[in-house]
Coordinates of C-alpha atoms in Angstrom, one line a residue:
Chain J
X1 CA -10.1 -60.1 -34.8
X2 CA -10.8 -60.1 -38.8
X3 CA -8.0 -59.5 -41.3
X4 CA -8.2 -55.7 -41.9
X5 CA -9.7 -54.0 -44.9
X6 CA -6.5 -51.6 -45.0
X7 CA -3.5 -52.0 -43.1
X8 CA -0.6 -49.5 -42.7
X9 CA 2.6 -50.6 -41.8
X10 CA 5.8 -48.5 -40.7
X11 CA 5.1 -45.8 -42.9
X12 CA 7.2 -42.9 -43.4
X13 CA 7.1 -40.2 -45.7
X14 CA 10.2 -37.3 -46.1
X15 CA 10.0 -34.2 -48.2
X16 CA 13.4 -32.6 -49.0
X17 CA 13.3 -29.2 -48.5
X18 CA 15.0 -26.4 -50.3
X19 CA 18.8 -25.8 -49.1
X20 CA 21.6 -23.9 -49.3
X21 CA 24.4 -25.6 -51.0
X22 CA 27.0 -24.9 -48.2
X23 CA 24.5 -26.4 -45.8
X24 CA 25.8 -29.6 -44.3
X25 CA 22.8 -31.3 -42.6
X26 CA 20.1 -30.8 -45.5
X27 CA 16.7 -30.0 -44.2
X28 CA 14.3 -32.8 -44.7
X29 CA 10.6 -32.4 -43.5
X30 CA 9.4 -35.4 -41.7
X31 CA 5.8 -35.7 -42.4
X32 CA 5.2 -39.2 -41.3
X33 CA 7.5 -40.7 -39.0
X34 CA 6.6 -44.7 -38.7
X35 CA 2.9 -45.0 -38.6
X36 CA 1.1 -48.4 -38.1
X37 CA -2.7 -49.0 -38.2
X38 CA -5.3 -51.5 -39.0
X39 CA -8.6 -50.2 -40.3
X40 CA -11.6 -52.8 -40.0
X41 CA -14.3 -53.5 -42.6
X42 CA -17.3 -51.3 -42.2
X43 CA -15.9 -49.2 -39.7
X44 CA -15.7 -45.2 -39.5
X45 CA -11.9 -44.8 -38.7
X46 CA -10.9 -41.3 -37.9
X47 CA -7.8 -39.6 -37.7
X48 CA -7.7 -36.2 -35.7
X49 CA -4.8 -33.7 -35.3
X50 CA -3.8 -30.2 -35.8
X51 CA -2.2 -28.8 -38.9
X52 CA 1.1 -30.2 -39.8
X53 CA 0.4 -33.3 -37.9
X54 CA 0.5 -35.6 -41.1
X55 CA -3.0 -36.4 -41.1
X56 CA -3.5 -35.7 -44.8
X57 CA -0.3 -37.0 -46.1
X58 CA -1.2 -40.4 -44.5
X59 CA -4.8 -40.3 -46.4
X60 CA -2.8 -39.4 -49.9
X61 CA -0.1 -42.3 -48.9
X62 CA -3.1 -44.7 -48.5
X63 CA -4.5 -43.7 -51.8
X64 CA -1.5 -44.1 -53.6
X65 CA -1.3 -40.7 -54.2
X66 CA 2.2 -39.9 -52.5
X67 CA 4.7 -42.9 -52.5
X68 CA 5.7 -43.8 -48.7
X69 CA 9.2 -43.5 -47.9
X70 CA 9.2 -46.2 -46.1
X71 CA 6.5 -49.0 -44.7
X72 CA 4.1 -50.4 -46.6
X73 CA 0.3 -50.2 -47.5
X74 CA -1.9 -53.2 -47.9
X75 CA -5.5 -53.7 -49.1
X76 CA -7.1 -57.0 -48.1
X77 CA -4.0 -58.3 -47.8
X78 CA -2.3 -57.0 -50.9
X79 CA 0.6 -55.0 -50.9
X80 CA -0.7 -51.7 -52.8
X81 CA 2.2 -49.1 -52.6
X82 CA 4.3 -50.4 -54.8
X83 CA 1.9 -51.4 -57.7
X84 CA 2.3 -49.8 -61.1
X85 CA -0.5 -47.9 -62.5
X86 CA -2.3 -50.9 -64.4
X87 CA -2.2 -53.3 -61.4
X88 CA -3.4 -50.7 -59.3
X89 CA -6.4 -50.1 -61.2
X90 CA -8.6 -52.7 -59.6
X91 CA -7.7 -50.7 -56.2
X92 CA -8.9 -47.5 -57.6
X93 CA -12.2 -48.7 -58.1
X94 CA -12.6 -49.8 -54.6
X95 CA -10.9 -47.0 -52.8
X96 CA -12.1 -43.4 -53.6
X97 CA -11.3 -40.0 -52.2
X98 CA -13.5 -37.2 -51.3
X99 CA -11.4 -33.7 -50.7
X100 CA -11.5 -30.7 -48.6
X101 CA -12.2 -28.1 -50.9
X102 CA -15.3 -28.5 -53.1
X103 CA -14.1 -25.3 -55.0
X104 CA -10.7 -27.1 -55.9
X105 CA -11.3 -30.7 -56.4
X106 CA -14.1 -30.4 -59.3
X107 CA -13.0 -29.4 -62.7
X108 CA -14.7 -26.0 -63.6
X109 CA -15.0 -26.8 -67.3
X110 CA -16.8 -30.4 -66.9
X111 CA -20.4 -30.4 -66.1
X112 CA -21.6 -32.5 -63.4
X113 CA -22.8 -35.4 -66.0
X114 CA -18.7 -35.7 -67.4
X115 CA -17.6 -35.4 -63.5
X116 CA -19.4 -38.3 -62.8
X117 CA -18.6 -40.3 -65.9
X118 CA -15.1 -40.0 -65.8
X119 CA -13.9 -42.1 -63.3
X120 CA -16.0 -44.9 -65.1
X121 CA -14.5 -44.3 -68.2
X122 CA -10.9 -44.2 -67.0
X123 CA -11.5 -47.7 -65.1
X124 CA -12.0 -48.8 -68.8
X125 CA -14.5 -51.5 -68.7
X126 CA -16.2 -50.6 -71.2
X127 CA -19.6 -49.7 -69.8
X128 CA -22.2 -48.7 -72.1
X129 CA -23.8 -44.8 -72.5
X130 CA -26.9 -46.4 -71.0
X131 CA -25.2 -48.0 -68.0
X132 CA -23.0 -45.0 -67.2
X133 CA -26.1 -43.1 -67.2
X134 CA -28.2 -45.5 -64.9
X135 CA -25.2 -45.6 -62.6
X136 CA -25.3 -41.8 -62.5
X137 CA -28.9 -41.3 -61.9
X138 CA -28.3 -43.9 -58.9
X139 CA -25.5 -41.9 -57.2
X140 CA -27.3 -38.6 -57.7
X141 CA -30.4 -39.9 -56.1
X142 CA -27.8 -41.2 -53.1
X143 CA -26.7 -37.7 -52.4
X144 CA -29.9 -36.0 -52.8
X145 CA -29.4 -33.9 -56.1
X146 CA -31.7 -33.4 -58.8
X147 CA -31.3 -34.4 -62.5
X148 CA -31.1 -30.7 -63.7
X149 CA -27.7 -30.8 -62.2
X150 CA -26.3 -32.8 -64.8
X151 CA -26.1 -30.1 -67.2
X152 CA -24.7 -27.5 -65.1
X153 CA -21.0 -26.5 -64.0
X154 CA -19.0 -26.5 -60.7
X155 CA -19.4 -22.6 -60.5
X156 CA -23.2 -22.9 -60.3
X157 CA -23.4 -24.8 -57.0
X158 CA -23.0 -23.6 -53.5
X159 CA -20.2 -25.2 -51.4
X160 CA -22.6 -27.9 -50.0
X161 CA -23.8 -28.6 -53.3
X162 CA -20.3 -29.2 -54.9
X163 CA -19.7 -31.3 -52.0
X164 CA -22.7 -33.5 -52.9
X165 CA -21.2 -33.7 -56.3
X166 CA -17.7 -34.9 -55.0
X167 CA -19.5 -37.5 -52.9
X168 CA -21.2 -38.6 -55.7
X169 CA -18.3 -39.1 -58.1
X170 CA -16.8 -41.2 -55.0
X171 CA -19.5 -43.3 -55.0
X172 CA -20.0 -43.9 -58.4
X173 CA -17.5 -46.6 -58.7
X174 CA -19.2 -48.7 -55.9
X175 CA -16.1 -48.5 -53.6
X176 CA -15.7 -50.6 -50.3
X177 CA -13.1 -47.8 -48.7
X178 CA -13.4 -43.8 -48.8
X179 CA -10.6 -41.6 -47.8
X180 CA -12.5 -38.4 -46.3
X181 CA -10.2 -35.6 -46.0
X182 CA -11.7 -32.7 -44.0
X183 CA -15.3 -33.2 -46.0
X184 CA -17.1 -30.6 -43.9
X185 CA -14.4 -28.2 -43.0
X186 CA -14.9 -25.8 -45.5
X187 CA -18.8 -25.7 -45.3
X188 CA -21.3 -23.9 -43.0
X189 CA -22.6 -25.4 -39.8
X190 CA -26.2 -25.9 -41.1
X191 CA -24.5 -27.5 -44.3
X192 CA -21.9 -29.4 -42.6
X193 CA -25.0 -31.6 -40.6
X194 CA -26.4 -32.1 -44.1
X195 CA -23.1 -33.5 -45.7
X196 CA -22.6 -35.4 -42.4
X197 CA -25.8 -37.1 -42.6
X198 CA -25.3 -38.1 -46.3
X199 CA -22.0 -39.8 -45.4
X200 CA -23.6 -41.6 -42.3
X201 CA -26.5 -42.8 -44.9
X202 CA -23.9 -43.6 -47.4
X203 CA -22.3 -45.8 -45.1
X204 CA -25.3 -47.7 -44.1
X205 CA -26.9 -48.5 -47.6
X206 CA -23.3 -49.3 -49.3
X207 CA -21.5 -50.7 -46.1
X208 CA -18.6 -48.6 -46.5
X209 CA -15.6 -48.3 -44.7
X210 CA -14.2 -45.0 -44.0
X211 CA -10.7 -43.3 -43.2
X212 CA -12.2 -40.0 -41.9
X213 CA -9.7 -37.2 -41.6
X214 CA -10.7 -34.1 -39.4
X215 CA -9.5 -31.7 -37.0
X216 CA -12.7 -31.4 -35.4
X217 CA -13.1 -33.8 -32.4
X218 CA -17.0 -33.3 -31.8
X219 CA -17.2 -34.6 -35.4
X220 CA -15.3 -37.6 -34.4
X221 CA -17.6 -38.0 -31.4
X222 CA -20.7 -38.0 -33.4
X223 CA -19.3 -40.1 -36.5
X224 CA -16.5 -42.3 -35.6
X225 CA -15.9 -45.8 -34.4
X226 CA -12.2 -45.4 -33.8
X227 CA -9.9 -42.8 -33.6
X228 CA -6.0 -41.9 -33.9
X229 CA -4.6 -39.1 -32.7
X230 CA -1.8 -37.6 -34.6
X231 CA 1.1 -35.5 -33.7
X232 CA 3.8 -34.2 -35.8
X233 CA 3.8 -37.4 -38.1
X234 CA 3.4 -39.9 -35.2
X235 CA -0.1 -41.5 -33.8
X236 CA 0.3 -40.9 -30.3
X237 CA -3.1 -42.4 -29.4
X238 CA -5.4 -45.0 -31.3
X239 CA -8.9 -46.1 -29.3
X240 CA -12.5 -46.4 -29.2
X241 CA -13.7 -43.4 -29.8
X242 CA -16.2 -43.9 -26.8
X243 CA -13.1 -44.9 -24.4
X244 CA -11.0 -41.6 -25.8
X245 CA -13.8 -39.2 -24.8
X246 CA -14.2 -40.9 -21.3
X247 CA -10.6 -41.7 -20.3
X248 CA -7.8 -40.3 -22.8
X249 CA -4.5 -41.7 -22.3
X250 CA -1.9 -39.2 -24.0
X251 CA -1.3 -35.9 -22.4
X252 CA -1.6 -34.4 -25.9
X253 CA -5.4 -36.0 -26.4
X254 CA -6.2 -34.4 -23.1
X255 CA -5.2 -31.1 -23.8
X256 CA -6.9 -31.4 -27.3
X257 CA -10.2 -32.5 -25.5
X258 CA -9.7 -29.7 -22.9
X259 CA -9.5 -27.2 -25.8
X260 CA -12.7 -28.0 -27.8
X261 CA -15.0 -25.3 -26.7
X262 CA -18.6 -26.5 -26.4
X263 CA -22.0 -25.5 -25.4
X264 CA -21.9 -24.3 -21.7
X265 CA -17.9 -25.6 -21.5
X266 CA -15.1 -24.6 -20.1
X267 CA -12.3 -24.9 -22.7
X268 CA -11.3 -21.0 -22.2
X269 CA -11.7 -20.9 -18.6
X270 CA -7.9 -21.0 -17.8
X271 CA -5.5 -19.0 -19.3
X272 CA -2.7 -21.3 -21.1
X273 CA 1.3 -20.3 -21.8
X274 CA 1.6 -20.2 -25.6
X275 CA 2.4 -23.3 -26.9
X276 CA 4.0 -24.3 -30.1
X277 CA 4.0 -27.2 -32.3
X278 CA 7.4 -28.1 -33.2
X279 CA 8.6 -27.8 -36.6
X280 CA 8.7 -31.1 -38.9
X281 CA 11.6 -30.0 -40.5
X282 CA 14.4 -32.1 -38.5
X283 CA 12.0 -32.7 -35.9
X284 CA 13.5 -33.2 -32.2
X285 CA 14.5 -36.6 -31.0
X286 CA 12.4 -38.1 -28.4
X287 CA 8.9 -37.5 -27.9
X288 CA 7.4 -34.5 -30.1
X289 CA 5.0 -33.3 -27.8
X290 CA 7.6 -33.0 -24.5
X291 CA 8.4 -29.2 -25.2
X292 CA 4.6 -28.7 -24.4
X293 CA 3.9 -31.7 -21.9
X294 CA 3.1 -31.0 -18.4
X295 CA 4.7 -34.7 -17.5
X296 CA 7.6 -34.5 -19.7
X297 CA 11.0 -35.6 -17.8
X298 CA 14.4 -36.2 -19.1
X299 CA 13.9 -39.7 -20.8
X300 CA 11.3 -38.0 -23.3
X301 CA 13.5 -35.5 -24.7
X302 CA 16.0 -38.4 -25.8
X303 CA 13.7 -41.5 -26.4
X304 CA 10.8 -41.4 -28.7
X305 CA 8.0 -43.4 -26.8
X306 CA 6.3 -46.2 -29.3
X307 CA 2.5 -46.9 -29.1
X308 CA 2.0 -49.8 -26.7
X309 CA -1.4 -51.1 -24.9
X310 CA -2.5 -48.4 -22.2
X311 CA -5.4 -50.4 -21.1
X312 CA -9.3 -50.2 -21.6
X313 CA -8.5 -51.5 -25.6
X314 CA -6.4 -48.2 -26.4
X315 CA -3.1 -47.7 -27.5
X316 CA -0.9 -44.5 -26.5
X317 CA 2.6 -43.5 -27.0
X318 CA 3.6 -42.2 -23.8
X319 CA 6.7 -42.6 -21.1
X320 CA 4.6 -41.6 -18.3
X321 CA 2.3 -44.8 -18.8
X322 CA 5.4 -46.9 -17.8
Chain V
X1 CA -26.4 4.3 -21.4
X2 CA -24.7 1.9 -23.4
X3 CA -20.9 2.5 -24.9
X4 CA -22.1 1.5 -28.0
X5 CA -25.8 1.5 -29.6
X6 CA -26.1 0.4 -33.3
X7 CA -29.8 1.3 -34.4
X8 CA -31.0 -0.2 -37.6
X9 CA -27.9 0.1 -39.4
X10 CA -28.7 -0.8 -42.9
X11 CA -25.7 -0.8 -45.5
X12 CA -26.5 -1.3 -49.5
X13 CA -24.5 -2.3 -52.5
X14 CA -26.4 -0.8 -55.2
X15 CA -30.4 -1.9 -55.1
X16 CA -29.2 -4.6 -53.0
X17 CA -29.2 -4.6 -49.2
X18 CA -26.3 -6.3 -47.2
X19 CA -27.5 -5.3 -43.9
X20 CA -31.4 -4.9 -43.6
X21 CA -31.6 -3.4 -40.4
X22 CA -29.3 -4.3 -37.6
X23 CA -29.5 -3.2 -33.8
X24 CA -27.5 -4.2 -30.9
X25 CA -26.0 -2.8 -27.8
X26 CA -22.6 -2.9 -26.1
X27 CA -21.9 -2.0 -22.4
X28 CA -18.7 -0.9 -20.9
X29 CA -16.7 -4.6 -20.1
X30 CA -19.5 -6.4 -21.9
X31 CA -18.5 -9.3 -24.5
X32 CA -21.0 -9.5 -27.4
X33 CA -20.9 -12.5 -30.0
X34 CA -22.2 -12.0 -33.3
X35 CA -22.9 -15.5 -35.0
X36 CA -24.3 -16.5 -38.4
X37 CA -23.3 -18.3 -41.4
X38 CA -20.9 -17.0 -44.1
X39 CA -23.0 -14.4 -46.3
X40 CA -25.3 -13.4 -42.8
X41 CA -23.5 -10.0 -42.8
X42 CA -21.7 -10.6 -39.7
X43 CA -18.6 -9.2 -40.8
X44 CA -20.3 -6.6 -42.7
X45 CA -22.2 -5.6 -39.4
X46 CA -18.6 -5.1 -37.8
X47 CA -17.0 -3.1 -40.2
X48 CA -20.1 -0.9 -40.8
X49 CA -19.7 -0.1 -37.0
X50 CA -16.4 1.8 -37.7
X51 CA -17.8 2.7 -41.1
X52 CA -14.8 0.8 -43.1
X53 CA -17.5 0.2 -45.6
X54 CA -15.6 0.5 -49.2
X55 CA -17.3 1.7 -52.3
X56 CA -19.9 1.0 -54.0
X57 CA -21.0 -0.4 -50.3
X58 CA -22.4 2.4 -48.3
X59 CA -24.2 2.6 -44.9
X60 CA -28.1 3.6 -46.2
X61 CA -29.7 3.8 -43.1
X62 CA -29.3 4.0 -39.1
X63 CA -27.2 5.0 -36.8
X64 CA -24.0 3.9 -34.5
X65 CA -24.0 6.0 -31.3
X66 CA -20.7 6.1 -29.6
X67 CA -19.4 8.7 -26.9
X68 CA -22.4 10.8 -27.7
X69 CA -21.7 10.7 -31.5
X70 CA -23.1 9.1 -34.6
X71 CA -20.1 7.1 -36.5
X72 CA -22.3 6.7 -39.6
X73 CA -22.1 10.3 -40.3
X74 CA -19.0 11.3 -39.2
X75 CA -16.1 12.7 -41.3
X76 CA -13.1 10.9 -42.3
X77 CA -10.7 12.5 -40.0
X78 CA -12.7 12.1 -37.0
X79 CA -13.2 8.6 -37.7
X80 CA -9.6 8.0 -37.8
X81 CA -9.3 9.3 -34.4
X82 CA -11.7 6.6 -33.1
X83 CA -10.8 3.5 -35.3
X84 CA -7.6 2.0 -34.0
X85 CA -7.5 4.3 -31.2
X86 CA -10.7 4.1 -29.1
X87 CA -12.1 1.1 -31.1
X88 CA -9.9 -1.4 -32.5
X89 CA -10.4 -4.3 -34.6
X90 CA -8.5 -7.8 -34.9
X91 CA -9.0 -9.9 -38.2
X92 CA -8.9 -13.7 -39.0
X93 CA -5.8 -14.2 -40.6
X94 CA -2.6 -12.7 -38.4
X95 CA -0.4 -13.5 -41.7
X96 CA -2.5 -11.0 -43.8
X97 CA -2.9 -8.3 -41.1
X98 CA 1.0 -8.0 -40.4
X99 CA 3.2 -6.3 -43.0
X100 CA 5.7 -8.9 -43.5
X101 CA 8.6 -6.8 -44.6
X102 CA 8.5 -4.8 -41.3
X103 CA 9.4 -6.1 -38.1
X104 CA 6.6 -6.2 -35.1
X105 CA 8.6 -3.3 -33.5
X106 CA 8.4 -1.1 -36.5
X107 CA 4.8 -1.7 -36.8
X108 CA 4.0 -1.3 -33.5
X109 CA 5.7 2.1 -33.0
X110 CA 4.3 3.2 -36.3
X111 CA 0.5 2.7 -35.3
X112 CA 1.3 4.2 -32.0
X113 CA 2.7 7.4 -34.1
X114 CA 0.1 7.7 -35.8
X115 CA -2.3 8.2 -32.9
X116 CA 0.0 9.7 -30.5
X117 CA 2.7 12.4 -30.3
X118 CA 5.4 10.1 -28.5
X119 CA 8.9 9.9 -28.8
X120 CA 10.1 6.2 -30.3
X121 CA 11.7 4.9 -26.9
X122 CA 8.5 5.8 -25.6
X123 CA 6.6 3.9 -28.2
X124 CA 9.1 1.2 -27.7
X125 CA 8.5 1.3 -23.9
X126 CA 4.5 0.9 -24.4
X127 CA 4.9 -1.6 -27.3
X128 CA 7.1 -4.0 -25.2
X129 CA 4.6 -3.7 -22.4
X130 CA 1.6 -4.6 -24.5
X131 CA 3.6 -7.7 -25.6
X132 CA 4.2 -8.7 -22.2
X133 CA 0.6 -8.1 -21.5
X134 CA -0.5 -10.5 -24.3
X135 CA 2.1 -13.1 -22.9
X136 CA 4.6 -13.1 -26.0
X137 CA 7.6 -14.9 -24.6
X138 CA 10.7 -12.6 -24.1
X139 CA 8.7 -9.7 -25.9
X140 CA 12.1 -7.3 -25.9
X141 CA 13.5 -9.7 -28.4
X142 CA 10.3 -10.1 -30.4
X143 CA 10.1 -6.4 -30.7
X144 CA 12.8 -6.9 -33.3
X145 CA 11.2 -10.2 -35.1
X146 CA 9.6 -10.2 -38.8
X147 CA 6.1 -11.6 -38.6
X148 CA 7.3 -15.1 -40.5
X149 CA 9.3 -16.1 -37.7
X150 CA 6.4 -16.6 -35.2
X151 CA 4.0 -19.1 -34.7
X152 CA 0.5 -18.8 -36.1
X153 CA -0.6 -18.6 -32.4
X154 CA 2.3 -16.1 -31.5
X155 CA 1.0 -14.1 -34.6
X156 CA -2.4 -13.6 -33.2
X157 CA -1.1 -12.4 -29.9
X158 CA 1.2 -9.9 -31.8
X159 CA -2.2 -8.5 -33.9
X160 CA -4.0 -8.2 -30.1
X161 CA -1.0 -6.5 -28.7
X162 CA -1.4 -4.0 -31.9
X163 CA -4.6 -3.5 -31.2
X164 CA -4.4 -3.0 -27.2
X165 CA -1.7 -0.3 -28.0
X166 CA -3.8 2.9 -27.6
X167 CA -6.0 1.4 -24.9
X168 CA -9.3 0.9 -26.9
X169 CA -12.6 0.8 -25.2
X170 CA -14.0 -1.7 -27.5
X171 CA -12.2 -4.4 -29.6
X172 CA -14.0 -5.8 -32.8
X173 CA -12.5 -9.3 -33.2
X174 CA -13.6 -10.7 -36.8
X175 CA -12.8 -14.5 -36.4
X176 CA -10.0 -14.4 -34.7
X177 CA -9.3 -17.9 -33.8
X178 CA -10.8 -19.3 -37.2
X179 CA -7.3 -19.9 -39.0
X180 CA -6.0 -21.3 -35.9
X181 CA -5.6 -24.8 -34.1
X182 CA -8.3 -25.8 -31.4
X183 CA -5.6 -25.7 -28.5
X184 CA -4.3 -22.2 -29.9
X185 CA -7.7 -21.1 -30.4
X186 CA -8.3 -21.9 -26.5
X187 CA -5.1 -20.0 -25.7
X188 CA -6.1 -16.8 -27.7
X189 CA -9.8 -17.0 -26.4
X190 CA -8.5 -17.3 -22.8
X191 CA -6.5 -14.4 -23.2
X192 CA -8.9 -11.9 -25.0
X193 CA -11.2 -12.8 -21.9
X194 CA -8.5 -12.1 -19.7
X195 CA -7.9 -9.0 -21.5
X196 CA -11.4 -7.8 -21.1
X197 CA -12.1 -8.5 -17.6
X198 CA -8.5 -6.8 -16.4
X199 CA -9.0 -3.6 -18.3
X200 CA -13.0 -3.1 -18.7
X201 CA -12.9 -3.3 -22.6
X202 CA -16.1 -4.3 -24.5
X203 CA -15.7 -6.7 -27.1
X204 CA -17.5 -7.5 -30.2
X205 CA -16.6 -11.1 -31.2
X206 CA -17.8 -12.4 -34.9
X207 CA -17.5 -15.9 -35.4
X208 CA -19.7 -19.0 -37.0
X209 CA -18.9 -20.9 -34.1
X210 CA -21.8 -21.1 -31.4
X211 CA -19.8 -22.7 -28.9
X212 CA -17.0 -20.1 -29.0
X213 CA -19.5 -17.5 -28.0
X214 CA -20.8 -19.7 -25.4
X215 CA -17.7 -19.8 -23.8
X216 CA -16.6 -16.6 -24.0
X217 CA -19.6 -14.0 -24.4
X218 CA -22.3 -12.6 -22.0
X219 CA -24.8 -11.8 -25.1
X220 CA -25.2 -13.1 -28.3
X221 CA -26.8 -11.8 -31.3
X222 CA -27.7 -14.5 -34.4
X223 CA -27.7 -12.8 -37.7
X224 CA -29.4 -14.4 -40.7
X225 CA -29.3 -12.9 -44.2
X226 CA -28.6 -9.2 -43.4
X227 CA -30.6 -9.1 -40.0
X228 CA -30.3 -10.1 -36.3
X229 CA -33.1 -12.5 -35.6
X230 CA -32.3 -13.3 -32.4
X231 CA -30.3 -11.2 -29.4
X232 CA -30.2 -11.7 -25.8
X233 CA -27.9 -13.3 -22.9
X234 CA -26.1 -16.1 -24.2
X235 CA -27.3 -18.9 -21.8
X236 CA -30.8 -17.7 -22.1
X237 CA -30.7 -18.3 -25.9
X238 CA -28.6 -21.6 -25.8
X239 CA -30.9 -23.2 -23.6
X240 CA -34.0 -21.8 -24.9
X241 CA -33.7 -20.8 -28.7
X242 CA -36.7 -19.0 -29.8
X243 CA -36.4 -18.6 -33.3
X244 CA -36.4 -21.5 -35.6
X245 CA -33.1 -20.7 -37.2
X246 CA -31.3 -20.4 -33.8
X247 CA -32.8 -23.5 -32.7
X248 CA -31.7 -25.3 -36.2
X249 CA -28.2 -24.1 -35.6
X250 CA -27.7 -25.6 -32.2
X251 CA -29.4 -28.8 -33.0
X252 CA -27.2 -29.3 -36.4
X253 CA -24.0 -29.2 -33.8
X254 CA -22.7 -32.8 -33.7
X255 CA -22.6 -33.9 -30.0
X256 CA -22.3 -37.0 -27.8
X257 CA -25.6 -37.8 -27.8
X258 CA -26.2 -37.5 -31.4
X259 CA -23.7 -40.5 -31.6
X260 CA -24.5 -42.9 -34.4
X261 CA -27.7 -41.5 -35.5
X262 CA -28.2 -38.4 -37.9
X263 CA -27.9 -34.9 -37.0
X264 CA -31.3 -32.5 -37.6
X265 CA -30.4 -30.8 -40.3
X266 CA -31.5 -27.3 -42.0
X267 CA -32.7 -27.6 -45.4
X268 CA -31.6 -25.8 -48.4
X269 CA -29.0 -22.7 -48.1
X270 CA -29.0 -19.2 -47.0
X271 CA -30.0 -16.8 -49.9
X272 CA -27.8 -14.1 -51.3
X273 CA -28.4 -10.8 -51.1
X274 CA -29.8 -10.3 -54.6
X275 CA -32.4 -13.3 -54.2
X276 CA -34.0 -12.8 -50.8
X277 CA -37.7 -14.0 -50.4
X278 CA -40.4 -12.1 -49.8
X279 CA -41.4 -11.7 -46.1
X280 CA -39.1 -13.4 -43.7
X281 CA -35.9 -14.5 -45.4
X282 CA -35.8 -17.9 -43.6
X283 CA -39.3 -19.0 -44.5
X284 CA -38.2 -20.9 -47.3
X285 CA -36.3 -23.3 -44.9
X286 CA -38.5 -23.1 -42.2
X287 CA -40.6 -25.8 -40.5
X288 CA -42.9 -23.8 -38.9
X289 CA -43.7 -21.3 -41.8
X290 CA -47.4 -20.4 -43.2
X291 CA -48.7 -18.0 -45.1
X292 CA -48.3 -15.1 -42.9
X293 CA -44.4 -15.7 -43.2
X294 CA -44.3 -14.9 -46.7
X295 CA -45.7 -11.3 -46.6
X296 CA -44.8 -9.7 -43.4
X297 CA -40.7 -9.2 -42.7
X298 CA -40.4 -10.0 -39.0
X299 CA -39.0 -7.2 -36.5
X300 CA -36.9 -7.8 -33.1
X301 CA -39.7 -7.7 -30.5
X302 CA -38.8 -8.8 -26.6
X303 CA -39.6 -12.3 -25.6
X304 CA -38.3 -13.4 -22.1
X305 CA -35.1 -12.9 -21.7
X306 CA -34.6 -12.1 -25.7
X307 CA -35.7 -10.4 -28.2
X308 CA -36.6 -12.6 -31.4
X309 CA -37.6 -11.8 -34.8
X310 CA -40.3 -14.5 -35.8
X311 CA -44.2 -14.0 -36.0
X312 CA -44.2 -17.6 -34.3
X313 CA -42.0 -17.1 -31.5
X314 CA -43.1 -18.1 -28.3
X315 CA -45.9 -20.3 -29.9
X316 CA -43.1 -22.9 -30.6
X317 CA -42.6 -23.7 -27.4
X318 CA -44.8 -27.3 -27.2
X319 CA -43.0 -28.3 -30.5
X320 CA -39.5 -28.4 -29.1

């Protein structure tokens, strides 16, 4: 196998929570509990999970927006999570991010031209105004935006148009790697298709690698090459997309797959008992999914399973696979 | 005779029309899904059914026949007897629906006593019975919980229990699972389906998700820019959509067979109520539009198993 573009090794992220001064055990939110993954150049690597599973935190740790509490992040073999701002700058050019909410991620006082020029100016390699303007024309064409947009402010655009601008801003530094955090969740169905198509085209034309965070498995099915399923801060299954839909290994993956509504599907046919995702504040020992798992036995409640080969090229973290 | 008959309902905000003539019917025990993108008027339609349109908006035309009366013209005190009693509503975000400083029990008893003259003990008994009905674990203990002590899925179950307190004939659910995770959504939808089947209650489900309707409803109404543009049996529409917009919505869904390729997209965006084009509101985005679409506003007309508001409907078959 080739050397991975991005590799995540044993990453943990803990957030201390507000506590009472008499409290002996300080509450700590364990957002990431030892995550390992390698992202290969050119692939669309998806991360799925429900709210609170740590998928967004992982994206932010990879981008260097959050510092991991433990573990390492490597980019093309260089450890980047410990770099200072100056040393990190070359990686900022190669790694870009698209956020979920295009209403919050664009500066409302900056017109589109300024928004797009800013990353180039921040990188500080003294591009001339003409070069910057040529670059802007290039990305605007790539996202299908008209030149009249350049002088307008974000509030003049619809959600789909704003997300195009966010994508243009991510593309303007010619990145190799893009973290896309739920880039279509805030958009309407017909607009979701437009933006997904745009991301697919950009990937082909620019040879991009995506780290695509989503809660929607049907998007993974359409868009992804490999997928990591996360639950309460850990990866429970990591697999090729085709394999995971045909032969899911982890009971949580099976639950997720059975719950997706489809046209003509059966997701709501059987009534289920109320399931609850345990809290990530001082999480239970053992397997985090044990409280909802039909296969859970005593060992699951005391020993946390680790990712292991589960056949078919897939990895899964489940004691039932032994 | 249908349980609820909405006929050509219009809602206006000043000179702009938010609903431009919405018609549908609901039979006893039937589940109807109203689907559309944001701004299509689907929530507005649901609010208008129970005459919950607030100033400056107003119902400017049409009627809502329920039990021999027209809810669109009923005086407020009569309406209050219908709302929450015979027609209940549940909303998207359970945290916004529940009062954070009152226990669940207090909110349930309050609701019941607003509609019925009963004692606290009797109200408590009914409340716990409904919490049991929606499978809230240890209902009796939960009666004294505050909303923040429950998970999102349980909160939505509590909201459903509150809506069931007066044994409504119709429940209007406005995006009841949009704020929930997919596994919790499956739980809540299965619960709503079971409740409708067991009690003979009808449901109007407002959602943006065609797949959710496909799995939960018998009938479907697709809305675009304040109008129902296609209406009929769910399976008939999903298998053979006749309106170009419905067809576009279905084709835009990512699916296994779209893997690696591009999705069929609908160009442009839906117009706001102040910028509606002349003629068919969809024509600027439509691949089949011609000169006639720019002048005539198409009305719903029967076509096979469904009703379609498109002058080309029926002639589109060959181009699928």
